[in-house]
Coordinates of C-alpha atoms in Angstrom, one line a residue:
Chain C
M299 CA -42.8 11.3 -6.8
N300 CA -42.3 8.1 -8.6
A301 CA -38.9 7.6 -7.1
R302 CA -40.2 8.1 -3.6
N303 CA -42.9 5.4 -4.1
T304 CA -40.2 2.9 -5.2
H305 CA -38.3 4.0 -2.2
S306 CA -41.0 3.1 0.3
A307 CA -41.6 -0.2 -1.5
T308 CA -37.9 -1.0 -1.0
R309 CA -38.1 -0.1 2.6
G310 CA -40.9 -2.6 3.2
A311 CA -39.0 -5.4 1.5
Q312 CA -35.7 -4.7 3.2
G313 CA -37.3 -4.1 6.6
A314 CA -39.1 -7.4 6.6
A315 CA -35.9 -9.2 5.4
T316 CA -33.9 -7.6 8.2
E317 CA -36.4 -8.7 10.8
Q318 CA -35.9 -12.2 9.7
G319 CA -32.2 -11.8 10.4
H320 CA -31.0 -10.7 7.0
A321 CA -27.3 -11.5 6.4
W322 CA -25.3 -9.1 4.3
E323 CA -22.3 -9.8 2.1
T324 CA -19.6 -7.1 1.6
V325 CA -18.1 -6.6 -1.8
I326 CA -14.8 -4.7 -2.0
G327 CA -12.5 -3.8 -4.9
L328 CA -9.3 -1.7 -4.4
E329 CA -7.5 0.8 -6.6
I330 CA -4.0 1.1 -5.3
H331 CA -1.8 4.0 -6.4
A332 CA 1.9 3.1 -6.2
Q333 CA 4.4 5.9 -6.9
L334 CA 7.1 4.4 -9.0
A335 CA 10.6 4.9 -7.6
T336 CA 12.1 6.7 -10.6
R337 CA 14.5 9.5 -10.3
S338 CA 12.8 11.8 -12.8
K339 CA 9.1 12.3 -13.6
I340 CA 7.1 10.1 -16.0
F341 CA 7.0 12.7 -18.8
S342 CA 9.7 15.2 -17.9
G343 CA 13.3 15.4 -16.5
A344 CA 12.3 17.1 -13.2
P345 CA 13.3 15.2 -10.0
T346 CA 10.7 13.3 -8.0
A347 CA 12.4 13.5 -4.6
Y348 CA 10.0 13.9 -1.7
G349 CA 10.0 16.9 0.6
A350 CA 11.6 19.6 -1.6
A351 CA 10.6 23.3 -1.2
P352 CA 7.3 24.0 -3.0
N353 CA 7.4 24.1 -6.8
T354 CA 11.2 23.7 -7.0
Q355 CA 10.7 20.3 -8.8
A356 CA 8.0 21.3 -11.3
C357 CA 9.4 22.1 -14.7
L358 CA 7.6 23.6 -17.8
V359 CA 6.2 20.2 -18.8
D360 CA 4.8 19.5 -15.3
L361 CA 3.3 23.0 -15.2
G362 CA 1.5 22.4 -18.5
Y363 CA 3.0 25.4 -20.3
P364 CA 2.0 25.7 -23.9
G365 CA 4.2 24.2 -26.5
V366 CA 5.8 21.5 -24.3
L367 CA 5.7 17.8 -25.2
P368 CA 5.7 14.8 -22.8
V369 CA 8.4 12.2 -23.3
L370 CA 7.9 8.8 -21.6
N371 CA 10.4 7.6 -18.9
A372 CA 11.8 4.2 -19.9
E373 CA 12.3 3.2 -16.2
A374 CA 8.6 3.8 -15.4
V375 CA 7.7 1.4 -18.2
R376 CA 10.2 -1.2 -17.0
M377 CA 8.8 -1.0 -13.5
A378 CA 5.2 -1.4 -14.7
V379 CA 6.3 -4.5 -16.7
R380 CA 8.1 -5.9 -13.7
F381 CA 4.9 -5.7 -11.7
G382 CA 2.8 -7.2 -14.4
L383 CA 5.2 -10.2 -14.8
A384 CA 5.2 -10.7 -11.0
I385 CA 1.4 -11.1 -10.9
G386 CA 1.3 -13.4 -13.9
A387 CA -0.5 -10.7 -16.0
R388 CA -0.5 -10.0 -19.7
I389 CA 1.9 -7.3 -20.8
A390 CA 0.3 -5.4 -23.6
R391 CA 2.3 -5.4 -26.8
Q392 CA 0.8 -2.1 -27.5
S393 CA -0.6 0.3 -24.9
V394 CA -2.0 3.8 -25.3
F395 CA -1.9 6.9 -23.2
A396 CA -5.2 8.8 -22.8
R397 CA -6.2 12.2 -21.4
K398 CA -8.6 12.1 -18.5
N399 CA -10.2 15.5 -18.4
Y400 CA -11.2 17.4 -15.3
F401 CA -10.6 20.7 -13.7
Y402 CA -8.8 21.0 -10.4
P403 CA -6.2 23.5 -9.4
D404 CA -3.6 20.8 -8.7
L405 CA -3.9 19.6 -12.3
P406 CA -2.2 22.3 -14.4
K407 CA -3.1 20.9 -17.9
G408 CA -6.8 20.4 -17.1
Y409 CA -6.2 16.7 -17.9
Q410 CA -4.2 13.8 -16.4
I411 CA -2.2 11.6 -18.7
S412 CA -3.4 8.1 -17.9
Q413 CA -4.2 4.9 -19.7
Y414 CA -7.7 3.9 -20.4
E415 CA -8.7 1.3 -23.1
L416 CA -5.3 -0.2 -23.5
P417 CA -3.4 -0.4 -20.2
I418 CA 0.2 -1.8 -20.1
V419 CA -0.8 -4.6 -17.7
A420 CA -4.0 -6.7 -17.7
G421 CA -5.3 -9.8 -16.0
G422 CA -3.1 -10.9 -13.1
T423 CA -3.7 -12.5 -9.7
L424 CA -2.4 -12.3 -6.2
D425 CA -2.9 -14.8 -3.4
I426 CA -3.7 -13.6 0.1
V427 CA -3.7 -15.6 3.3
L428 CA -7.0 -15.4 5.3
E429 CA -7.2 -15.4 9.1
D430 CA -7.9 -19.1 9.2
G431 CA -4.7 -19.7 7.3
S432 CA -6.4 -20.6 4.0
R433 CA -5.5 -18.9 0.7
K434 CA -7.7 -16.9 -1.5
R435 CA -6.8 -15.7 -5.0
I436 CA -7.7 -12.1 -5.9
G437 CA -7.9 -11.0 -9.5
V438 CA -6.0 -7.9 -10.6
T439 CA -8.0 -6.5 -13.5
R440 CA -5.4 -4.1 -14.7
A441 CA -2.5 -1.9 -13.9
H442 CA -1.8 1.2 -15.8
L443 CA 0.7 4.1 -15.9
E444 CA -0.3 7.6 -15.2
E445 CA 1.0 10.8 -13.7
D446 CA 0.3 12.1 -10.2
A447 CA -1.3 15.5 -9.6
G448 CA 0.1 18.3 -7.4
K449 CA -0.9 19.0 -3.8
S450 CA -3.4 21.5 -2.4
L451 CA -2.6 23.1 0.9
H452 CA -5.2 25.0 2.9
E453 CA -3.5 25.8 6.2
G454 CA -2.9 29.4 7.1
L455 CA -3.6 30.9 3.7
A456 CA -6.4 33.2 4.7
G457 CA -9.2 31.5 2.7
L458 CA -7.1 30.7 -0.3
T459 CA -5.6 27.4 -1.4
G460 CA -1.9 27.0 -2.0
I461 CA -0.7 24.7 -4.8
D462 CA 2.6 22.8 -4.8
L463 CA 3.2 21.1 -8.1
N464 CA 6.3 19.2 -7.1
R465 CA 4.3 15.9 -7.2
A466 CA 2.7 16.7 -10.5
G467 CA 4.0 14.3 -13.1
T468 CA 5.4 11.7 -10.6
P469 CA 4.8 8.3 -12.2
L470 CA 2.1 6.2 -10.7
L471 CA 1.1 2.6 -11.3
E472 CA -2.6 2.3 -10.6
I473 CA -3.4 -1.3 -9.7
V474 CA -7.1 -2.2 -10.0
S475 CA -8.4 -5.3 -8.3
E476 CA -11.5 -7.3 -9.2
P477 CA -14.4 -6.7 -6.6
E478 CA -13.4 -10.0 -5.0
M479 CA -12.7 -9.1 -1.4
R480 CA -15.5 -9.9 1.1
S481 CA -14.3 -8.2 4.3
A482 CA -12.2 -5.3 5.5
K483 CA -9.6 -7.8 6.7
E484 CA -9.4 -9.4 3.2
A485 CA -8.9 -5.9 1.7
V486 CA -6.1 -5.2 4.1
A487 CA -4.5 -8.5 3.4
Y488 CA -4.6 -7.8 -0.3
M489 CA -3.2 -4.3 0.2
K490 CA -0.4 -5.6 2.3
K491 CA 0.4 -8.2 -0.3
V492 CA 0.6 -5.5 -3.0
H493 CA 2.7 -3.4 -0.7
T494 CA 5.2 -6.3 -0.1
L495 CA 5.4 -7.0 -3.8
V496 CA 6.1 -3.5 -5.0
R497 CA 8.9 -3.3 -2.4
Y498 CA 10.3 -6.7 -3.4
L499 CA 10.3 -5.5 -7.0
E500 CA 12.0 -2.2 -5.9
I501 CA 9.5 -0.3 -8.0
C502 CA 8.0 1.7 -5.1
D503 CA 9.4 2.7 -1.7
G504 CA 6.0 1.9 -0.1
N505 CA 6.1 4.9 2.2
M506 CA 2.5 5.4 3.1
Q507 CA 3.0 8.4 5.3
E508 CA 4.5 10.3 2.3
G509 CA 1.7 9.1 0.1
S510 CA 3.9 6.8 -2.1
F511 CA 1.4 4.0 -1.6
R512 CA -2.3 4.8 -1.2
C513 CA -5.6 3.3 -2.1
D514 CA -9.2 4.0 -3.0
A515 CA -11.7 1.4 -1.8
N516 CA -14.9 0.6 -3.7
V517 CA -17.4 -0.8 -1.2
S518 CA -20.9 -2.2 -1.6
V519 CA -23.2 -4.6 0.3
R520 CA -25.8 -7.0 -0.9
P521 CA -28.0 -9.7 0.6
A522 CA -26.0 -12.8 1.2
G523 CA -26.5 -15.2 -1.7
S524 CA -27.3 -12.5 -4.2
D525 CA -25.2 -12.4 -7.3
K526 CA -26.2 -8.8 -8.2
L527 CA -23.8 -6.1 -7.0
G528 CA -25.2 -3.4 -4.7
T529 CA -24.6 0.3 -5.3
R530 CA -21.0 1.1 -4.4
T531 CA -19.3 4.1 -2.8
E532 CA -15.7 4.9 -3.4
I533 CA -13.6 5.9 -0.4
K534 CA -10.8 8.0 -1.7
N535 CA -7.1 8.2 -0.8
V536 CA -6.6 6.2 2.3
N537 CA -2.9 5.9 3.2
S538 CA -2.7 3.4 6.1
F539 CA -3.6 -0.2 6.5
R540 CA -5.4 0.5 9.7
Y541 CA -7.5 3.3 8.2
V542 CA -8.4 1.1 5.2
E543 CA -9.8 -1.5 7.6
K544 CA -11.6 1.1 9.7
A545 CA -12.9 3.1 6.8
I546 CA -14.4 -0.1 5.1
Q547 CA -15.9 -1.3 8.4
Y548 CA -17.5 2.1 8.9
E549 CA -18.8 2.3 5.4
V550 CA -20.2 -1.2 5.4
A551 CA -22.1 -0.5 8.7
R552 CA -23.3 2.8 7.2
Q553 CA -24.6 1.3 4.0
I554 CA -26.4 -1.5 5.9
E555 CA -28.0 1.1 8.2
V556 CA -29.1 3.2 5.2
I557 CA -30.8 0.2 3.6
D558 CA -32.2 -1.1 6.8
S559 CA -33.8 2.3 7.5
G560 CA -35.5 2.3 4.1
G561 CA -32.9 4.4 2.3
R562 CA -30.9 3.8 -0.8
V563 CA -27.1 3.9 -1.1
I564 CA -26.1 6.7 -3.4
Q565 CA -23.1 6.1 -5.7
E566 CA -20.7 8.8 -4.6
T567 CA -17.1 9.5 -3.5
R568 CA -16.5 9.6 0.2
L569 CA -13.5 10.6 2.3
Y570 CA -12.4 8.9 5.5
D571 CA -11.8 11.1 8.4
P572 CA -9.4 9.3 10.8
D573 CA -10.0 11.8 13.6
R574 CA -13.8 11.1 13.7
G575 CA -13.5 7.5 12.4
E576 CA -16.1 8.0 9.8
T577 CA -16.5 8.5 6.0
R578 CA -18.3 11.5 4.6
S579 CA -19.5 12.5 1.2
M580 CA -17.2 14.7 -0.9
R581 CA -19.7 17.2 -2.1
S582 CA -17.4 18.8 -4.7
K583 CA -17.3 15.5 -6.7
E584 CA -21.0 14.8 -6.4
E585 CA -21.8 15.6 -10.0
A586 CA -21.5 12.6 -12.3
N587 CA -17.9 12.3 -13.5
D588 CA -17.5 12.7 -17.2
Y589 CA -13.8 12.5 -17.9
R590 CA -14.1 12.4 -21.7
Y591 CA -11.1 10.1 -22.2
F592 CA -9.4 10.2 -25.5
P593 CA -6.0 9.1 -26.8
D594 CA -3.3 11.7 -26.0
P595 CA -2.2 13.2 -29.4
D596 CA 1.1 14.2 -27.8
L597 CA 2.1 10.5 -27.1
L598 CA 2.4 7.7 -29.6
P599 CA 1.4 4.2 -28.8
L600 CA 3.9 2.4 -26.5
E601 CA 5.0 -0.8 -28.1
L602 CA 6.9 -3.6 -26.2
D603 CA 8.3 -6.6 -28.0
A604 CA 8.7 -10.1 -26.6
A605 CA 12.5 -9.8 -26.3
Y606 CA 12.1 -6.7 -24.1
V607 CA 9.5 -8.4 -21.9
E608 CA 11.7 -11.5 -21.5
S609 CA 14.7 -9.3 -20.5
V610 CA 12.6 -7.8 -17.8
R611 CA 11.4 -11.2 -16.6
A612 CA 15.0 -12.4 -16.4
E613 CA 15.8 -9.7 -13.9
L614 CA 12.9 -10.5 -11.5
P615 CA 14.0 -11.2 -7.9
E616 CA 12.7 -14.2 -5.9
L617 CA 9.1 -13.2 -5.2
P618 CA 7.5 -13.2 -1.7
D619 CA 5.4 -16.4 -2.2
A620 CA 8.3 -18.3 -3.7
K621 CA 10.6 -17.2 -0.9
A622 CA 8.0 -18.2 1.8
A623 CA 7.7 -21.6 0.2
R624 CA 11.4 -22.0 0.1
F625 CA 11.8 -20.9 3.8
S626 CA 9.2 -23.5 4.8
A627 CA 11.0 -26.3 2.9
Q628 CA 14.6 -25.3 3.5
Y629 CA 14.4 -24.2 7.1
G630 CA 11.4 -26.3 8.3
L631 CA 9.4 -23.2 9.3
S632 CA 5.7 -23.1 9.7
D633 CA 3.7 -21.3 6.9
Y634 CA 3.0 -18.5 9.4
D635 CA 6.7 -18.0 10.3
A636 CA 7.7 -18.2 6.7
G637 CA 5.1 -15.6 5.9
V638 CA 6.2 -13.2 8.6
L639 CA 9.9 -13.5 7.7
T640 CA 9.3 -12.9 4.0
A641 CA 7.1 -9.9 4.6
S642 CA 9.9 -7.7 3.4
R643 CA 13.1 -8.5 1.4
E644 CA 15.2 -6.8 4.1
L645 CA 13.7 -9.0 6.9
A646 CA 14.1 -12.2 4.8
D647 CA 17.7 -11.3 4.0
Y648 CA 18.5 -10.5 7.6
Y649 CA 17.0 -13.8 8.7
E650 CA 19.0 -15.8 6.1
A651 CA 22.2 -14.0 7.2
V652 CA 21.4 -15.0 10.9
T653 CA 20.8 -18.7 9.9
R654 CA 24.1 -18.7 8.0
G655 CA 25.8 -17.5 11.2
V656 CA 24.3 -20.2 13.4
P657 CA 23.9 -23.3 11.2
G658 CA 21.4 -26.0 12.1
Q659 CA 19.3 -23.6 14.2
P660 CA 16.8 -22.2 11.7
K661 CA 13.9 -22.3 14.2
L662 CA 15.9 -20.6 17.0
A663 CA 16.9 -17.9 14.5
A664 CA 13.3 -17.5 13.4
N665 CA 12.1 -17.1 17.0
W666 CA 14.7 -14.4 17.7
V667 CA 14.4 -12.5 14.5
M668 CA 10.6 -12.4 14.8
G669 CA 10.6 -12.0 18.6
E670 CA 13.3 -9.9 20.4
F671 CA 14.8 -8.4 17.3
A672 CA 11.5 -7.3 15.7
A673 CA 10.2 -6.0 19.1
A674 CA 13.4 -4.0 19.7
L675 CA 13.2 -2.4 16.2
H676 CA 9.6 -1.7 16.7
K677 CA 10.1 -0.1 20.1
E678 CA 12.6 2.4 18.7
G679 CA 10.9 2.8 15.3
L680 CA 14.0 1.6 13.5
E681 CA 14.4 -0.1 10.1
I682 CA 16.2 -3.4 9.8
N683 CA 18.9 -1.8 7.8
A684 CA 19.6 0.8 10.4
G685 CA 22.5 -1.4 11.4
K686 CA 21.6 -1.4 15.1
L687 CA 22.4 -5.1 15.5
T688 CA 24.0 -6.9 12.6
A689 CA 22.9 -10.4 11.6
E690 CA 26.4 -11.6 12.5
R691 CA 26.1 -10.3 16.0
L692 CA 22.7 -11.8 16.5
A693 CA 24.0 -15.1 15.2
G694 CA 26.9 -14.8 17.7
L695 CA 24.4 -14.6 20.5
L696 CA 22.3 -17.5 19.2
T697 CA 25.5 -19.6 18.9
R698 CA 25.9 -19.2 22.7
I699 CA 22.4 -20.4 23.3
A700 CA 22.9 -23.3 20.9
D701 CA 26.2 -24.4 22.6
E702 CA 24.6 -23.9 26.1
T703 CA 26.9 -21.2 27.2
I704 CA 23.9 -19.3 28.3
S705 CA 20.2 -20.1 28.7
G706 CA 17.4 -18.6 26.6
K707 CA 16.4 -16.5 29.5
I708 CA 19.9 -15.1 30.2
A709 CA 20.2 -14.5 26.4
K710 CA 17.4 -11.9 26.6
E711 CA 19.5 -10.0 29.1
V712 CA 22.6 -10.3 26.8
F713 CA 20.5 -9.2 23.9
E714 CA 19.4 -6.0 25.7
A715 CA 23.0 -5.2 26.6
M716 CA 24.1 -5.8 23.0
W717 CA 21.3 -3.7 21.7
A718 CA 22.3 -0.9 24.1
S719 CA 26.1 -1.1 23.9
G720 CA 26.8 -2.5 20.4
E721 CA 29.1 -5.1 22.0
N722 CA 29.2 -8.6 20.7
A723 CA 27.6 -11.5 22.7
D724 CA 30.8 -13.0 24.0
A725 CA 32.0 -9.6 25.4
V726 CA 28.7 -9.1 27.2
I727 CA 28.7 -12.6 28.6
A728 CA 32.2 -12.3 29.9
S729 CA 31.9 -8.8 31.3
K730 CA 28.7 -9.6 33.1
G731 CA 29.7 -13.1 34.2
L732 CA 26.6 -14.5 32.6
Q733 CA 28.1 -17.8 31.5
Q734 CA 25.8 -20.6 32.2
I735 CA 26.8 -22.9 35.1
T736 CA 27.1 -26.4 33.8
D737 CA 29.4 -27.6 36.5
T738 CA 27.5 -30.3 38.4
G739 CA 29.3 -29.5 41.7
A740 CA 28.5 -25.9 41.6
I741 CA 24.8 -26.6 40.9
E742 CA 24.7 -29.2 43.7
G743 CA 26.2 -26.6 46.0
A744 CA 23.5 -24.2 45.3
I745 CA 20.8 -26.8 45.8
E746 CA 22.2 -27.9 49.1
E747 CA 22.3 -24.3 50.2
V748 CA 18.6 -23.8 49.3
M749 CA 17.6 -27.1 51.1
A750 CA 19.3 -25.9 54.2
Q751 CA 17.7 -22.5 54.0
Y752 CA 14.1 -23.9 53.6
P753 CA 13.8 -27.0 56.0
A754 CA 10.1 -26.6 56.5
Q755 CA 9.4 -26.6 52.7
L756 CA 11.7 -29.5 52.3
A757 CA 9.8 -31.5 54.9
E758 CA 6.5 -30.7 53.3
F759 CA 7.9 -31.8 49.9
R760 CA 9.1 -35.0 51.3
A761 CA 5.7 -35.5 52.9
G762 CA 4.2 -35.5 49.4
K763 CA 3.6 -31.9 48.5
D764 CA 5.0 -32.3 44.9
K765 CA 4.0 -28.8 44.0
L766 CA 6.9 -27.4 46.0
F767 CA 9.3 -28.8 43.4
G768 CA 8.8 -25.6 41.4
F769 CA 9.6 -23.5 44.5
F770 CA 12.9 -25.2 44.8
V771 CA 13.7 -24.8 41.1
G772 CA 13.0 -21.1 41.5
Q773 CA 15.1 -20.7 44.6
A774 CA 18.0 -22.7 43.3
M775 CA 17.9 -20.7 40.0
K776 CA 17.9 -17.6 42.1
A777 CA 20.9 -18.8 44.1
T778 CA 22.9 -19.2 40.8
R779 CA 21.6 -15.8 39.6
G780 CA 19.7 -17.5 36.8
K781 CA 22.8 -19.0 35.4
A782 CA 22.3 -22.7 36.1
N783 CA 21.7 -24.9 33.1
P784 CA 18.0 -25.5 33.6
A785 CA 18.0 -29.2 32.5
Q786 CA 20.9 -30.0 34.8
L787 CA 19.3 -28.2 37.6
N788 CA 16.1 -30.1 37.2
A789 CA 17.8 -33.4 37.1
L790 CA 19.9 -32.7 40.1
L791 CA 16.9 -31.4 42.1
K792 CA 15.0 -34.6 41.3
K793 CA 17.9 -36.6 42.6
K794 CA 18.6 -34.6 45.8
L795 CA 15.2 -33.3 47.1
P796 CA 13.7 -36.7 47.9
G797 CA 16.7 -37.3 50.2
Chain M
M293 CA -28.6 14.6 -34.2
A294 CA -30.1 17.5 -32.3
L295 CA -28.5 18.4 -29.0
T296 CA -30.8 19.4 -26.2
R297 CA -30.5 22.6 -24.1
A298 CA -29.5 20.4 -21.1
Q299 CA -26.8 18.7 -23.1
V300 CA -25.3 22.0 -24.2
E301 CA -25.4 23.4 -20.7
G302 CA -23.8 20.2 -19.4
I303 CA -20.9 20.5 -22.0
A304 CA -20.4 24.1 -21.1
H305 CA -20.2 23.2 -17.4
L306 CA -17.6 20.4 -18.1
A307 CA -15.5 22.9 -20.1
R308 CA -16.0 25.6 -17.4
L309 CA -17.5 28.0 -20.0
E310 CA -20.1 30.4 -18.8
L311 CA -22.9 30.8 -21.4
D312 CA -25.3 33.6 -21.6
P313 CA -28.7 31.8 -21.5
A314 CA -29.7 33.7 -24.6
E315 CA -26.8 32.2 -26.5
V316 CA -27.7 28.6 -25.7
P317 CA -30.1 28.1 -28.6
Q318 CA -27.4 29.2 -31.0
Y319 CA -25.0 26.7 -29.6
E320 CA -27.6 24.0 -29.7
Q321 CA -27.8 24.5 -33.5
S322 CA -24.1 25.0 -34.2
L323 CA -23.0 22.1 -32.0
S324 CA -25.7 19.8 -33.5
R325 CA -24.3 20.6 -37.0
I326 CA -20.8 19.6 -35.9
V327 CA -22.1 16.4 -34.4
D328 CA -24.0 15.7 -37.6
F329 CA -20.9 16.3 -39.6
I330 CA -18.9 13.8 -37.5
G331 CA -21.9 11.4 -37.7
E332 CA -21.2 11.1 -41.4
L333 CA -18.2 9.0 -40.5
E334 CA -20.5 6.4 -39.1
R335 CA -21.8 5.8 -42.6
A336 CA -18.3 4.8 -43.7
S337 CA -17.6 1.1 -43.7
T338 CA -14.9 0.3 -41.1
T339 CA -15.1 -3.5 -41.4
G340 CA -11.6 -4.9 -40.8
V341 CA -10.1 -1.5 -39.9
A342 CA -8.4 -1.5 -36.5
P343 CA -9.1 1.7 -34.5
M344 CA -6.1 4.0 -34.5
A345 CA -4.8 5.8 -31.4
H346 CA -2.7 8.1 -33.6
P347 CA -2.6 9.2 -37.3
L348 CA 1.2 8.6 -37.5
A349 CA 1.0 5.0 -38.7
G350 CA 4.1 2.9 -38.0
L351 CA 5.6 5.3 -35.5
V352 CA 5.9 4.3 -31.9
Q353 CA 6.6 6.1 -28.6
R354 CA 10.2 6.9 -28.0
L355 CA 11.4 6.6 -24.5
R356 CA 13.8 8.8 -22.5
A357 CA 16.4 7.6 -19.9
D358 CA 15.4 8.1 -16.3
E359 CA 17.7 11.1 -15.8
I360 CA 17.2 14.5 -14.1
T361 CA 17.6 17.1 -16.8
E362 CA 15.5 20.0 -15.4
Q363 CA 16.8 22.4 -12.8
D364 CA 14.8 24.5 -10.4
D365 CA 13.6 27.7 -12.1
H366 CA 10.4 28.3 -10.2
A367 CA 11.0 32.0 -9.6
R368 CA 11.0 32.6 -13.3
Y369 CA 8.0 30.3 -14.0
Q370 CA 6.0 32.0 -11.2
R371 CA 6.3 35.4 -12.8
N372 CA 3.2 34.4 -14.7
A373 CA 1.2 33.5 -11.6
P374 CA -1.4 36.0 -10.3
E375 CA -0.4 35.3 -6.7
V376 CA 2.4 33.4 -5.0
V377 CA 3.1 32.9 -1.3
S378 CA 6.1 31.0 0.1
G379 CA 6.6 29.4 -3.3
L380 CA 3.0 28.2 -3.5
Y381 CA 0.6 29.2 -6.3
L382 CA -2.5 30.7 -4.7
V383 CA -5.9 30.0 -6.0
P384 CA -9.5 30.5 -4.7
K385 CA -10.2 28.1 -1.9
V386 CA -11.0 24.5 -3.0
I387 CA -12.4 22.3 -0.3
E388 CA -13.4 18.7 -0.4

């Protein structure tokens, strides 16, 4: 009864505030799970490859058989340290594995080995770029090592659930942010940043469809200007950037509506349903979680000395922000272009290979790599490394634009032919006769032809209808089948049309 | 420290143990005695003592190389399973 009274009092206050045009602030924190790209599992020697037949990659340790002991994978440790160093975090000299206890059929031991009080990585930061181009620093509270659970399948099993434990024991790095994001877009920008970083570091393949990179979003709303956090809900296991954005947007609107209509947001776990575009409560997890963490007696504390940490630091690659800054400085690119081109190591490497092949044309190379090339890859759903068009070939095409053998417009035609046939630019230009016409006499001939063909338009132009200049450019270009050097054509038209 | 009936029922639920309601008072008493016994530790002075994650002082975790050492043997492992279909362990339906 008491609770209900408080409830209606809240309704009155919120309702009034809303009528005055109450503004809400969104508060988001993300927990990202990145599967580490090790060959074997975190505590056993079973393989981690995706897509194997059910349970063929689950050994006695993964299955939680009695009498087995977990032994920590050195590569998983190295990968976690790489991530920690890349975000400027503290690497714990001593970290401890703990048991997180809960019952679920995809968790054979009845507990997940994770880290709780002493994680391997604590206190880093990542910078994201907001829509207006400004930067925002997001705190990373911690990143800890843990094991993944198996998978539950419900399809076609006549009311039963099938359990595949191949994924059980796959190493995960759980990356926990501070609740510092203020919109769904910021959350997506942060998630993309982490995604880029783990791939740069080669610690996670980032394949979201296969679940190698997924996230839980903690979302709450509060009146703008308030410094008290509202009650949050946790949206579990979202595995695409678009779904994260939509799930958060839906959840924010839902929470505001609940409060506006006099209700209270309940702290709970929710699932995003992409088909219906909404989040819904996960009833099975409604009861308050009580994981009863305690240090795992099967595992000793993990100790890392300074020399080890420094040896890992020495192997770090050039990181995305540093690379973007270098691209801006070295190639004179805008921050935006530098950001796009460094979104993945593969794209950045490809771009740099193209610029090496066509020196002095970094902007031209950037436009083509981000434009035609990216569009063609996207259209066919190909990866950069699919080898469809090597950087050397693309540079060959750009060289012919730079030396004015062909115009930018014709180059697009050549590009399409190269993409389809695999031929190099010079071969396509020669076989299709696309070489740009720079011979003044030939261009003049085409112009004279057009002037003779359109006497009425010529008369109008000479009577002062300047707009018709464009008409003659178009016709003359057509007469040369698009091959006339545009600058020359313009200059010659200006000379000849007035008579 | 005396545990309440609700606490005992909560612990039983977390451990997925089914208690006969008639047994609960007995568990209230015996679990309370265990908690009291552990509570004696709180009277010990721990000033300047760092919490230990492990009793094996001075030993640290050994690491293994990232190598595949386990081969598929699921047919043998699954002999213990009550029910298996297409390589999957079958359990009562769990739905979220």
